[in-house]
Short mmCIF file of C-alpha atoms in Angstrom, two decimals:
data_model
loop_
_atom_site.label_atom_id
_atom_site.label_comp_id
_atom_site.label_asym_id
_atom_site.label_seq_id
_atom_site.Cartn_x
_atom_site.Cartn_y
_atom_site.Cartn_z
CA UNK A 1 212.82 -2.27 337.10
CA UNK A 2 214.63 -4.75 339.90
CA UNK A 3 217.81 -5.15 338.13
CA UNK A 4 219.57 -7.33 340.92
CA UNK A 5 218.39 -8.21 344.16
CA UNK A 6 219.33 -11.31 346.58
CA UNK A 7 216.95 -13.84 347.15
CA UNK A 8 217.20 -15.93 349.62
CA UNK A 9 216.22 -19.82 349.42
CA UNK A 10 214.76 -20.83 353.07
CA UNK A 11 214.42 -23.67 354.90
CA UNK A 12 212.56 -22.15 357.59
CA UNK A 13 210.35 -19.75 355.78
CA UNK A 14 208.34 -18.50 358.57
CA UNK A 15 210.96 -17.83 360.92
CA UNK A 16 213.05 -15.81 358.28
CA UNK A 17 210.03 -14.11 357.66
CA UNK A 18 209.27 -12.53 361.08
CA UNK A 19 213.37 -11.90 361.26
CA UNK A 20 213.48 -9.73 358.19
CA UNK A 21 209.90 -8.01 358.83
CA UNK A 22 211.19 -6.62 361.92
CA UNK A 23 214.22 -5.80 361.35
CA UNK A 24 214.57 -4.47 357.01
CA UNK A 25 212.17 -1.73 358.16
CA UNK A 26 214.40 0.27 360.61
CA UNK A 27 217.31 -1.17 359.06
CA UNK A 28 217.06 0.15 355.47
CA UNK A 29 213.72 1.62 355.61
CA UNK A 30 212.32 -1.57 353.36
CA UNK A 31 208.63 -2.40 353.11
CA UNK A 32 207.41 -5.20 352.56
CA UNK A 33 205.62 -5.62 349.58
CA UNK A 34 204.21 -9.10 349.32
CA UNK A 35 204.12 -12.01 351.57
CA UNK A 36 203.41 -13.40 354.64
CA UNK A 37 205.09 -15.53 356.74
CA UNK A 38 202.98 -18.83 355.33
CA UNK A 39 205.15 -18.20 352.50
CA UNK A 40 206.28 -19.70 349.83
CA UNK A 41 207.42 -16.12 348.50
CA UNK A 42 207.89 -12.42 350.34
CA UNK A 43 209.88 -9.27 349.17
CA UNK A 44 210.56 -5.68 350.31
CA UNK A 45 211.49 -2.96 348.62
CA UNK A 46 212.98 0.11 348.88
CA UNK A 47 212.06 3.13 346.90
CA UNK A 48 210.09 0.79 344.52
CA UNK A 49 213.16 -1.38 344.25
CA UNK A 50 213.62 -5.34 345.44
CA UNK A 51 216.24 -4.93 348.29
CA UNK A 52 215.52 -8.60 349.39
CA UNK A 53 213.15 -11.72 348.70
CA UNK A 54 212.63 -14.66 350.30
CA UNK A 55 211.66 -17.58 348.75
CA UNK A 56 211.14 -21.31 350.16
CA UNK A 57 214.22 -23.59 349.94
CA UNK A 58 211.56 -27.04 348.89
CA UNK A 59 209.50 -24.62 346.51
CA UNK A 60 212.68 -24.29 344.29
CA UNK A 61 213.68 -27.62 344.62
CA UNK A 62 210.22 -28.84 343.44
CA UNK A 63 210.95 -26.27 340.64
CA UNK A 64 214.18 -27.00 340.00
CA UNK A 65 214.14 -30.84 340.36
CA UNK A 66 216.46 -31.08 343.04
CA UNK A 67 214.01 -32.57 345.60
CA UNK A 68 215.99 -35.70 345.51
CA UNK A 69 218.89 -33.79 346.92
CA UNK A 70 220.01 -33.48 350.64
CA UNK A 71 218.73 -30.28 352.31
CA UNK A 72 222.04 -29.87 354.50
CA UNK A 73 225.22 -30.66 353.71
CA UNK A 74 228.52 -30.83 356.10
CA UNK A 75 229.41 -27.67 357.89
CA UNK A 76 231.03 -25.42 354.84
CA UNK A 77 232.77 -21.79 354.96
CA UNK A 78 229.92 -19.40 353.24
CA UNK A 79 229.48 -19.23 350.17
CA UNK A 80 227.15 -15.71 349.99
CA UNK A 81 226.68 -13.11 352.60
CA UNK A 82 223.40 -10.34 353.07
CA UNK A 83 225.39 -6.88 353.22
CA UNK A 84 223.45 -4.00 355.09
CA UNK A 85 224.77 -0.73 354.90
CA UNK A 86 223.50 0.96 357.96
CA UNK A 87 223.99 4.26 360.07
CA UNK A 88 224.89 3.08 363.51
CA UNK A 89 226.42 -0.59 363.15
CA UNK A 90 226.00 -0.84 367.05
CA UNK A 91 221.86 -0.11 367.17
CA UNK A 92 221.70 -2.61 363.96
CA UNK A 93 223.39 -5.24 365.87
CA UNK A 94 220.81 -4.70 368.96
CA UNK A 95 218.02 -4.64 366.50
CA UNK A 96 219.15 -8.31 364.68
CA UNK A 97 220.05 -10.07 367.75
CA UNK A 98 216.63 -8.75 369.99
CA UNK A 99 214.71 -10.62 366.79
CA UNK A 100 216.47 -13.61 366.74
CA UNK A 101 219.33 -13.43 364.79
CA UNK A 102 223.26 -15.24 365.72
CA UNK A 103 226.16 -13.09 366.90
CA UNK A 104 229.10 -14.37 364.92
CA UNK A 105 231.28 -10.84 364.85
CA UNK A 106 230.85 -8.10 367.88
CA UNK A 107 230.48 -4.63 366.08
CA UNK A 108 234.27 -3.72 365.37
CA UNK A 109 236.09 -1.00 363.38
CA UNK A 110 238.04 -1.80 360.74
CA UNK A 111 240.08 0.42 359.71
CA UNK A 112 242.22 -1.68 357.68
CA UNK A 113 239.53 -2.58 355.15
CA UNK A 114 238.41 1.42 355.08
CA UNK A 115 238.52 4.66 356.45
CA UNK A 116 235.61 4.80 358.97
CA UNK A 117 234.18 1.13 358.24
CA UNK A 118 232.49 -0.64 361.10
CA UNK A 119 230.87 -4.03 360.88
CA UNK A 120 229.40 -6.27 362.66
CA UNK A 121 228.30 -10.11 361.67
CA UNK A 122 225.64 -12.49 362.37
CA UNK A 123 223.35 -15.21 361.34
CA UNK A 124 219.65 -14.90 360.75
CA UNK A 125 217.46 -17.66 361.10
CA UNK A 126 218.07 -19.88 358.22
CA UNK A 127 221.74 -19.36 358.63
CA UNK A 128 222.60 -16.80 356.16
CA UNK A 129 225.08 -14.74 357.01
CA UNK A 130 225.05 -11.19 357.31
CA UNK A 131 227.40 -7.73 357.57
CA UNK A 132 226.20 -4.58 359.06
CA UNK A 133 228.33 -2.24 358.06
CA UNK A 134 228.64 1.84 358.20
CA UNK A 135 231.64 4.12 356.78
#
């Protein structure tokens, strides 16, 4: 059973599709168990387990009723954040930015949030931001 799992409400499905197919695989070993990147809908697991699904952002507002709304609002601090624990922050890093994703942090150790802890941050394709991180 998935108990929790993020999922991830896109704007530009396909994109965030190809992002995450190439990279959840080496990252976290993840496989992708439905989807495509025609969407609306994709997840991957790990050991039979959601890890991550996408879903697109004007699917859930035809669900939801919030088609009315405005897609983008003024620039805002974030409000969630993808965390991917991962053996060598530095090789993750490589991996996300050669497919496309947004350097916002450079890898960096941080020793003041825990012993051993190294992070690095960036965007993927939609925006989202997310932490590599290894200790």
């Amino acid at each position: 059973m998935d108990a929790l799992h993020p999922r991830l409400l896109v704007t530009n499905f396909a994109a965030c599709f190809t992002f995450y197919a190439a990279v959840l695989p080496e990252l976290l070993g993840a496989k992708l168990i439905k989807g495509t990147a025609a969407g609306p809908y994709a997840n991957w697991d790990v050991d039979d387990q959601a890890i991550l699904i996408l879903f697109d952002r004007a699917a859930m507002a035809a669900i939801a009723g919030t088609t009315a709304l405005p897609v983008d609002s003024p620039p805002t601090q974030d409000s969630t954040m993808f965390v991917c624990r991962v053996p060598d922050v530095d090789a993750a890093n490589t991996l996300c930015l050669h497919h496309g994703a947004t350097p916002v942090t450079a890898p960096t150790d941080r020793p003041d949030w825990g012993p051993n802890l190294r992070t690095a941050h960036l965007r993927d394709p939609a925006g989202t931001l997310i932490e590599l991180q290894s200790y």
